[in-house]
Coordinates of C-alpha atoms and ligand atoms in Angstrom, one line a residue:
M1 CA -64.0 42.8 -128.5
M2 CA -64.3 40.0 -125.9
L3 CA -62.1 42.2 -123.7
A4 CA -63.9 45.3 -124.4
T5 CA -67.1 43.7 -123.2
R6 CA -65.4 42.3 -120.1
F7 CA -64.1 45.7 -119.2
L8 CA -67.5 47.4 -119.7
S9 CA -69.2 44.9 -117.3
A10 CA -66.3 45.3 -114.9
R11 CA -66.7 49.0 -114.9
I12 CA -70.4 48.6 -114.2
I13 CA -69.4 46.3 -111.2
S14 CA -66.9 48.9 -110.0
Q15 CA -69.6 51.6 -109.9
G16 CA -71.5 49.3 -107.5
R17 CA -74.5 48.6 -109.7
V18 CA -73.9 44.9 -109.6
R19 CA -74.1 43.0 -106.4
A20 CA -73.5 39.5 -107.7
G21 CA -71.7 37.1 -105.4
L22 CA -72.5 38.9 -102.2
P23 CA -73.8 36.6 -99.4
S24 CA -77.1 37.0 -97.7
P25 CA -76.9 38.1 -94.1
G26 CA -75.7 35.2 -91.9
Q27 CA -74.3 33.2 -94.7
S28 CA -70.7 34.5 -94.3
R29 CA -68.1 33.2 -91.9
F30 CA -66.8 36.8 -91.9
L31 CA -67.9 39.3 -89.4
T32 CA -70.8 41.3 -90.7
I33 CA -70.8 44.8 -89.7
S34 CA -73.6 47.2 -90.9
H35 CA -72.2 50.0 -92.8
S36 CA -73.7 52.7 -95.2
H37 CA -70.9 52.2 -97.8
G38 CA -71.7 50.1 -100.8
R39 CA -70.2 46.6 -100.9
D40 CA -69.4 46.4 -104.6
A41 CA -67.5 43.3 -105.9
Y42 CA -64.5 45.5 -106.9
W43 CA -62.1 42.6 -107.6
Q44 CA -64.5 41.4 -110.5
I45 CA -62.8 44.1 -112.6
V46 CA -60.1 41.7 -113.0
P47 CA -61.1 39.2 -115.7
L48 CA -59.4 36.4 -113.8
W49 CA -61.7 37.1 -110.8
K50 CA -64.9 38.0 -112.5
D51 CA -66.7 35.1 -111.0
V52 CA -65.1 35.0 -107.5
P53 CA -67.8 35.5 -104.9
V54 CA -67.3 37.8 -102.0
G55 CA -66.8 34.9 -99.4
Q56 CA -63.9 33.6 -101.5
F57 CA -62.3 36.9 -102.1
L58 CA -62.4 37.8 -98.4
S59 CA -60.7 34.5 -97.4
Y60 CA -57.0 35.2 -96.5
R61 CA -56.2 31.7 -97.9
W62 CA -57.5 32.8 -101.2
Q63 CA -55.7 36.1 -101.0
I64 CA -52.5 34.3 -100.5
A65 CA -53.1 31.7 -103.1
N66 CA -53.8 34.4 -105.7
T67 CA -50.9 36.7 -104.7
V68 CA -49.0 37.7 -107.8
Q69 CA -45.3 37.0 -107.2
G70 CA -42.3 37.4 -109.5
T71 CA -41.9 38.4 -113.1
N72 CA -43.5 35.4 -114.8
M73 CA -46.7 35.6 -112.7
L74 CA -46.9 39.4 -113.2
S75 CA -46.4 39.2 -116.9
S76 CA -49.2 36.7 -117.3
F77 CA -51.4 38.7 -115.0
L78 CA -50.8 41.8 -117.1
S79 CA -51.5 40.0 -120.3
N80 CA -54.8 39.0 -119.0
V81 CA -55.9 42.2 -117.4
L82 CA -54.7 44.9 -119.7
P83 CA -56.8 46.2 -122.6
Q84 CA -55.2 45.8 -126.1
N85 CA -54.7 49.5 -126.5
I86 CA -53.2 51.6 -123.6
P87 CA -54.5 55.4 -123.2
P88 CA -51.5 57.8 -123.6
P89 CA -49.8 59.2 -120.6
I90 CA -50.9 62.7 -119.3
S91 CA -47.9 63.5 -117.2
N92 CA -44.8 61.7 -118.5
P93 CA -43.9 62.1 -122.2
R94 CA -41.2 59.5 -121.9
L95 CA -44.1 56.9 -121.8
L96 CA -45.7 58.1 -125.1
H97 CA -44.4 55.0 -126.9
I98 CA -46.4 52.7 -124.8
E99 CA -49.4 52.3 -126.9
T100 CA -50.3 48.6 -126.6
R101 CA -50.6 45.8 -124.0
D102 CA -47.3 44.3 -125.3
D103 CA -45.5 47.6 -125.0
F104 CA -46.7 48.0 -121.4
V105 CA -45.6 44.5 -120.4
K106 CA -42.3 44.8 -122.1
D107 CA -41.6 48.1 -120.3
V108 CA -42.7 46.7 -117.0
L109 CA -40.2 43.7 -117.4
N110 CA -37.4 46.2 -118.1
G111 CA -38.4 48.2 -115.1
V112 CA -38.5 45.1 -112.9
A113 CA -35.1 44.0 -114.2
A114 CA -33.6 47.3 -112.9
A115 CA -35.6 47.5 -109.6
P116 CA -34.2 46.9 -106.2
M117 CA -37.4 45.3 -105.0
S118 CA -39.0 42.1 -106.3
I119 CA -42.7 41.8 -107.2
R120 CA -45.4 40.7 -104.9
L121 CA -48.9 42.0 -105.1
T122 CA -52.2 40.9 -103.3
P123 CA -55.5 40.5 -105.1
H124 CA -56.9 43.4 -103.1
T125 CA -54.2 45.8 -104.4
L126 CA -54.4 44.5 -107.9
S127 CA -58.2 45.0 -107.8
V128 CA -58.0 48.7 -107.0
I129 CA -55.8 49.6 -109.9
D130 CA -57.5 51.1 -112.9
W131 CA -56.2 48.7 -115.6
E132 CA -57.9 50.7 -118.3
N133 CA -55.6 53.6 -117.6
P134 CA -52.4 51.9 -116.1
L135 CA -49.9 54.5 -117.1
E136 CA -51.7 57.2 -114.8
D137 CA -52.8 54.9 -112.0
P138 CA -51.4 56.0 -108.6
V139 CA -51.5 52.4 -107.1
R140 CA -49.8 50.9 -110.0
R141 CA -47.0 53.5 -109.8
Q142 CA -46.2 52.5 -106.3
F143 CA -45.6 48.7 -107.0
I144 CA -45.1 48.0 -110.6
P145 CA -42.2 50.0 -112.3
L146 CA -42.0 51.0 -115.9
G147 CA -38.4 50.9 -117.3
S148 CA -39.0 54.1 -119.3
S149 CA -40.0 56.1 -116.3
L150 CA -36.9 55.3 -114.3
L151 CA -34.5 58.0 -113.6
S152 CA -30.8 57.9 -112.7
D153 CA -30.1 57.7 -109.0
H154 CA -29.0 60.8 -107.2
P155 CA -25.2 60.6 -106.7
K156 CA -25.6 61.1 -103.0
L157 CA -28.2 58.4 -102.3
S158 CA -27.1 55.0 -100.9
L159 CA -28.7 51.5 -100.4
D160 CA -29.2 51.9 -96.6
S161 CA -29.8 55.7 -96.7
L162 CA -30.9 55.8 -93.0
H163 CA -27.9 53.9 -91.9
E164 CA -29.9 51.4 -90.1
E165 CA -27.3 48.7 -90.2
A166 CA -24.7 51.1 -88.6
D167 CA -27.2 51.7 -85.8
S168 CA -27.8 48.1 -85.0
P169 CA -26.2 46.9 -81.7
V170 CA -27.4 43.3 -82.5
P171 CA -28.5 42.1 -86.0
G172 CA -32.2 42.9 -86.6
L173 CA -32.5 45.7 -83.9
V174 CA -32.1 49.3 -84.9
H175 CA -31.4 51.4 -81.7
R176 CA -31.0 55.1 -82.8
Y177 CA -33.2 57.0 -80.4
P178 CA -32.6 56.9 -76.7
D179 CA -35.9 55.4 -75.7
K180 CA -37.1 53.6 -78.8
A181 CA -35.8 50.8 -80.9
L182 CA -36.9 49.0 -84.2
F183 CA -37.3 45.2 -84.0
L184 CA -36.8 43.7 -87.4
A185 CA -38.7 40.5 -87.0
T186 CA -38.9 39.4 -90.6
S187 CA -38.0 40.5 -94.2
V188 CA -41.1 39.4 -95.9
C189 CA -44.1 41.5 -96.7
P190 CA -47.6 40.9 -98.3
V191 CA -46.6 43.3 -101.1
Y192 CA -43.2 44.9 -102.0
C193 CA -43.3 48.5 -102.5
R194 CA -40.9 50.0 -105.0
F195 CA -39.8 52.8 -102.7
C196 CA -39.1 50.7 -99.6
T197 CA -36.4 52.2 -97.3
R198 CA -35.3 48.7 -96.4
S199 CA -34.8 47.5 -100.0
Y200 CA -31.3 46.4 -98.8
A201 CA -32.9 43.5 -96.9
V202 CA -36.6 43.3 -97.6
G203 CA -37.9 40.8 -100.2
A204 CA -36.4 38.3 -102.4
N205 CA -33.0 39.0 -104.2
T206 CA -33.4 40.9 -107.6
D207 CA -31.4 41.1 -110.7
T208 CA -29.6 44.0 -109.3
L209 CA -29.4 43.2 -105.6
S210 CA -28.5 40.4 -103.2
K211 CA -30.1 40.9 -99.8
Q212 CA -29.4 40.1 -96.2
P213 CA -32.8 38.5 -95.2
Q214 CA -34.0 38.8 -91.6
K215 CA -35.7 35.5 -91.2
P216 CA -37.6 34.9 -87.9
S217 CA -35.1 32.8 -85.9
R218 CA -35.0 31.9 -82.2
R219 CA -31.3 32.7 -81.9
R220 CA -31.7 36.2 -83.5
W221 CA -34.7 37.1 -81.5
D222 CA -33.1 35.9 -78.2
A223 CA -30.2 38.4 -78.8
I224 CA -32.6 41.2 -79.7
F225 CA -34.7 40.5 -76.5
A226 CA -31.5 40.3 -74.4
H227 CA -30.4 43.8 -75.7
I228 CA -33.9 45.2 -74.9
E229 CA -33.9 43.6 -71.5
K230 CA -30.6 45.1 -70.5
T231 CA -31.3 48.5 -71.8
P232 CA -33.7 50.2 -69.3
A233 CA -33.8 53.5 -71.3
L234 CA -35.8 51.7 -73.9
T235 CA -39.5 52.2 -73.3
D236 CA -40.9 51.9 -76.8
I237 CA -40.4 49.1 -79.5
V238 CA -41.5 49.1 -83.2
V239 CA -41.9 45.5 -84.4
S240 CA -41.5 45.6 -88.1
G241 CA -39.4 44.1 -90.9
G242 CA -40.6 43.4 -93.6
D243 CA -44.2 43.4 -92.3
S244 CA -45.7 42.0 -89.1
Y245 CA -48.5 40.5 -91.3
Y246 CA -45.8 37.9 -92.2
L247 CA -45.3 36.8 -88.7
L248 CA -47.1 33.7 -87.7
P249 CA -49.9 34.4 -85.2
E250 CA -47.9 32.5 -82.5
H251 CA -44.9 34.7 -83.3
V252 CA -47.1 37.9 -82.7
A253 CA -48.3 36.5 -79.4
E254 CA -44.8 35.5 -78.4
I255 CA -43.1 38.8 -79.3
G256 CA -46.0 40.6 -77.6
S257 CA -45.9 38.7 -74.4
R258 CA -42.2 38.9 -74.2
L259 CA -42.2 42.7 -74.7
L260 CA -45.0 43.1 -72.1
S261 CA -43.0 41.2 -69.6
I262 CA -40.2 43.6 -69.7
P263 CA -41.0 46.2 -66.9
H264 CA -39.4 49.2 -68.7
I265 CA -41.1 48.6 -71.9
R266 CA -44.2 50.8 -71.7
R267 CA -45.6 50.6 -75.3
F268 CA -45.0 49.0 -78.6
R269 CA -46.4 48.9 -82.1
F270 CA -46.7 46.2 -84.7
A271 CA -45.9 47.8 -88.2
S272 CA -48.0 46.3 -91.0
K273 CA -49.2 47.4 -94.4
G274 CA -51.7 44.5 -94.1
L275 CA -54.7 46.7 -93.5
A276 CA -54.0 48.6 -96.7
V277 CA -53.1 45.7 -99.0
S278 CA -55.0 42.6 -97.6
P279 CA -57.8 44.0 -95.3
S280 CA -60.0 40.9 -95.5
R281 CA -57.5 39.1 -93.2
I282 CA -58.6 41.3 -90.3
L283 CA -62.2 40.1 -90.9
D284 CA -61.4 36.3 -91.6
R285 CA -62.5 34.4 -88.6
N286 CA -60.5 31.3 -90.0
D287 CA -57.2 33.3 -89.6
A288 CA -55.7 33.8 -86.2
W289 CA -53.4 36.8 -86.8
T290 CA -55.9 39.4 -85.8
D291 CA -56.8 37.6 -82.6
A292 CA -53.2 37.2 -81.7
L293 CA -52.8 41.0 -82.1
L294 CA -55.9 41.8 -80.3
G295 CA -55.0 39.4 -77.5
V296 CA -51.6 41.1 -77.1
S297 CA -53.4 44.5 -77.0
S298 CA -55.8 43.3 -74.3
Q299 CA -53.0 41.9 -72.2
G300 CA -51.2 45.2 -72.6
K301 CA -54.2 47.2 -71.5
R302 CA -54.5 45.1 -68.2
L303 CA -50.8 46.0 -67.6
G304 CA -51.3 49.7 -68.5
K305 CA -49.2 49.4 -71.6
Q306 CA -50.2 50.5 -75.2
V307 CA -50.0 48.0 -78.0
A308 CA -50.8 49.7 -81.4
L309 CA -50.9 48.8 -85.1
H310 CA -49.1 51.1 -87.4
T311 CA -50.2 50.8 -91.0
H312 CA -49.3 52.4 -94.4
F313 CA -51.9 53.9 -96.8
N314 CA -50.6 56.2 -99.5
H315 CA -53.7 56.9 -101.7
P316 CA -57.4 56.9 -101.0
N317 CA -58.0 54.4 -103.9
E318 CA -56.4 51.8 -101.7
I319 CA -59.5 52.1 -99.3
T320 CA -62.5 49.9 -100.1
W321 CA -65.6 48.8 -98.1
V322 CA -63.5 45.8 -96.9
T323 CA -60.9 48.2 -95.5
R324 CA -63.6 50.1 -93.7
Q325 CA -65.1 47.1 -92.2
A326 CA -61.7 45.8 -91.1
A327 CA -60.8 49.3 -89.6
Q328 CA -64.2 49.3 -87.8
L329 CA -63.5 45.8 -86.3
L330 CA -60.2 47.0 -84.8
F331 CA -61.8 50.2 -83.6
E332 CA -64.6 48.3 -81.8
K333 CA -62.0 46.0 -80.2
G334 CA -60.2 49.1 -79.0
L335 CA -57.0 48.8 -80.9
V336 CA -55.0 52.0 -81.6
V337 CA -54.2 52.2 -85.3
R338 CA -51.9 54.9 -86.8
N339 CA -51.0 55.5 -90.4
Q340 CA -47.7 56.4 -92.0
T341 CA -47.9 57.8 -95.5
V342 CA -44.9 58.1 -97.9
L343 CA -45.0 61.2 -100.2
L344 CA -44.7 60.0 -103.7
R345 CA -44.5 61.9 -107.0
G346 CA -47.5 61.2 -109.2
V347 CA -49.2 59.3 -106.4
N348 CA -50.2 61.7 -103.5
D349 CA -48.2 64.9 -104.1
D350 CA -51.2 67.1 -104.6
V351 CA -53.3 68.8 -101.9
A352 CA -56.7 67.2 -103.0
T353 CA -55.3 63.6 -102.9
M354 CA -53.4 64.1 -99.6
S355 CA -56.4 65.8 -98.0
S356 CA -58.8 63.1 -99.1
L357 CA -56.5 60.5 -97.8
I358 CA -56.1 62.1 -94.3
R359 CA -59.8 62.6 -94.1
Q360 CA -60.7 59.1 -95.1
L361 CA -58.2 57.7 -92.6
A362 CA -59.7 59.9 -89.9
D363 CA -63.2 58.6 -90.8
M364 CA -61.9 55.0 -90.2
N365 CA -60.6 56.1 -86.8
I366 CA -57.0 55.6 -88.1
Q367 CA -54.8 58.3 -86.8
P368 CA -53.0 60.1 -89.6
Y369 CA -49.6 60.1 -87.9
Y370 CA -46.8 60.8 -90.4
V371 CA -46.3 61.9 -93.9
Y372 CA -42.7 61.1 -94.9
Q373 CA -40.6 62.8 -97.5
G374 CA -39.5 60.0 -99.9
D375 CA -36.3 58.5 -98.7
M376 CA -33.1 58.6 -100.9
V377 CA -33.0 54.9 -101.9
R378 CA -32.1 53.3 -105.1
G379 CA -34.2 52.9 -108.2
V380 CA -37.0 55.2 -107.4
E381 CA -35.9 58.8 -108.3
D382 CA -39.1 59.0 -110.4
L383 CA -41.1 58.7 -107.2
R384 CA -39.3 61.3 -105.1
T385 CA -40.4 64.9 -104.8
P386 CA -38.4 68.0 -103.9
L387 CA -38.6 69.1 -100.2
Q388 CA -40.8 72.1 -101.4
T389 CA -43.7 69.8 -102.2
I390 CA -44.0 68.5 -98.6
L391 CA -43.7 72.0 -97.3
D392 CA -46.4 73.2 -99.6
L393 CA -48.7 70.4 -98.7
E394 CA -48.3 71.0 -95.1
Q395 CA -48.9 74.6 -95.5
H396 CA -52.1 74.1 -97.5
I397 CA -53.6 71.4 -95.5
R398 CA -52.9 72.7 -92.0
G399 CA -56.0 74.6 -90.9
T400 CA -58.4 72.7 -93.1
I401 CA -58.6 69.8 -90.8
S402 CA -58.8 69.4 -87.0
G403 CA -55.3 69.8 -85.4
F404 CA -55.4 66.3 -83.7
L405 CA -55.9 64.8 -87.1
M406 CA -53.1 66.7 -88.8
P407 CA -50.1 64.3 -89.6
S408 CA -46.5 65.4 -89.0
F409 CA -44.9 66.1 -92.4
V410 CA -41.4 64.8 -91.8
V411 CA -38.0 63.9 -93.4
D412 CA -36.3 60.7 -92.1
L413 CA -32.8 62.2 -92.3
P414 CA -30.3 60.4 -94.6
G415 CA -27.4 59.3 -92.5
G416 CA -29.4 58.3 -89.4
G417 CA -30.6 61.6 -87.9
G418 CA -34.1 60.3 -87.4
K419 CA -37.4 62.0 -88.3
R420 CA -37.6 65.8 -88.2
L421 CA -40.4 68.1 -89.3
A422 CA -39.8 69.0 -93.0
A423 CA -40.4 72.7 -92.1
S424 CA -37.6 72.5 -89.4
Y425 CA -34.9 72.7 -92.0
Q426 CA -31.9 74.9 -91.2
T427 CA -31.2 75.9 -94.8
Y428 CA -32.8 75.0 -98.1
D429 CA -31.3 76.1 -101.3
R430 CA -34.1 75.6 -103.9
D431 CA -31.6 76.1 -106.7
S432 CA -29.2 73.4 -105.8
G433 CA -32.0 71.3 -104.0
V434 CA -29.9 70.9 -100.9
S435 CA -31.6 71.1 -97.6
T436 CA -29.9 70.8 -94.1
F437 CA -31.1 69.7 -90.8
I438 CA -29.9 69.2 -87.3
A439 CA -31.1 66.7 -84.6
P440 CA -30.0 68.1 -81.3
G441 CA -31.3 65.0 -79.3
I442 CA -29.6 62.4 -81.4
K443 CA -25.9 61.2 -81.1
G444 CA -24.6 64.4 -79.5
G445 CA -26.5 66.7 -81.9
Q446 CA -23.4 67.8 -83.7
T447 CA -24.1 66.4 -87.2
V448 CA -25.6 68.4 -89.9
Y449 CA -27.8 66.2 -92.1
E450 CA -28.4 66.8 -95.8
Y451 CA -31.3 65.9 -97.9
Y452 CA -31.1 66.2 -101.6
D453 CA -34.0 67.0 -103.9
P454 CA -34.2 64.8 -107.0
E455 CA -32.1 66.3 -109.8
V456 CA -35.0 66.5 -112.4
Ligands
SF4_501 S1 -44.6 46.9 -96.8 FE1 -43.1 48.2 -95.8 S2 -41.3 46.9 -95.4 FE2 -42.6 45.9 -96.9 S3 -41.9 46.6 -98.9 FE3 -43.5 48.0 -98.4 S4 -42.5 49.7 -97.3 FE4 -41.0 48.0 -97.4

């Protein structure tokens, strides 16, 4: 009964009728940007945070301190946030036995035990999940596995499906394309996504996987910079990991300055899911990460070089007024922000959801850049879609949105062929689920790359 009352009041808050805890103008140490969208205290849907005022919630320190990490914390968070009775699943009959909170927690623990990714979730992300209907929630599906929803791995998939380690001339640098390289600066992220391509290295060890972490280290970075400096064909660097949000501000400044000082490097991007999963950090004037990034971007502009932020939204529900304010700040400061979405079954594999996501990104002045077919990585067969899904989405969405806002729908080819337009397949046998691609510009262009649809 207590819980029912709490959830009723939380639902009212989430509908924006309650404005408790919001500061009056001028009180906040956060940037205040006028905006027409409501500023509902959406995190107060979580009973643990029902009294947390906006100033506290927006603090990055508070976000870090209240991040849920590991199975023990997740289990106790779930026990606190879930209703006693769980509504039945609509889409997956294998979840029908999950009727109560205890059933749900038990199934999650089974899922986590089998997963290649450990658990880490920010308060922002935990606050946008509909805990009254957790089996169907698209954000929950991305981060919290249920043992009963897991499917057997496809026999053709591998841990490092994109063969990144084979394409690394020095540890921590993937150099596959002639002019572009991927600098893996850290192996830590603000959240851990179930479907991460780099599950072989990102995050803590799990019950099923020991990883090779890429910790920020002077020696490792020096070898990476040395390779970049002696390779004039390289003009473009992606600084990723892990997630650039987990680089110290001084590391962002250092990497940025060093890359800008290399004459043949014309552009680079910091890859971070931070804007999607902990957007208040962008607004937190007590945190130096954003200023470090903007400083590098300004420095780049003076040199005629572009510094961008590549972020990662998968569902419109991940976007709140905090996200919009953070994106607006970056837009006003002139930072180029692009988004890469991963196509995931039961999350964003329908036209309405994907269209809404693209439009909302565009309205935040975030360029919808890529929609990726799910990679063939371990433990997430339940989230992969057949190639046909991405082809259908592209076909239906093209023409309904301005061409310059239309993302490229791509497959990152297993085996290291790079990103190819999904529609550029050479063959696609829909019965066997096998599609083939070629990449004439990569490694001599002789290889035929195969992508396999999930078997169910
Ligand atoms: S934020 Fe990116 S690197 Fe980190 S777990 Fe998610 S997909 Fe992987």
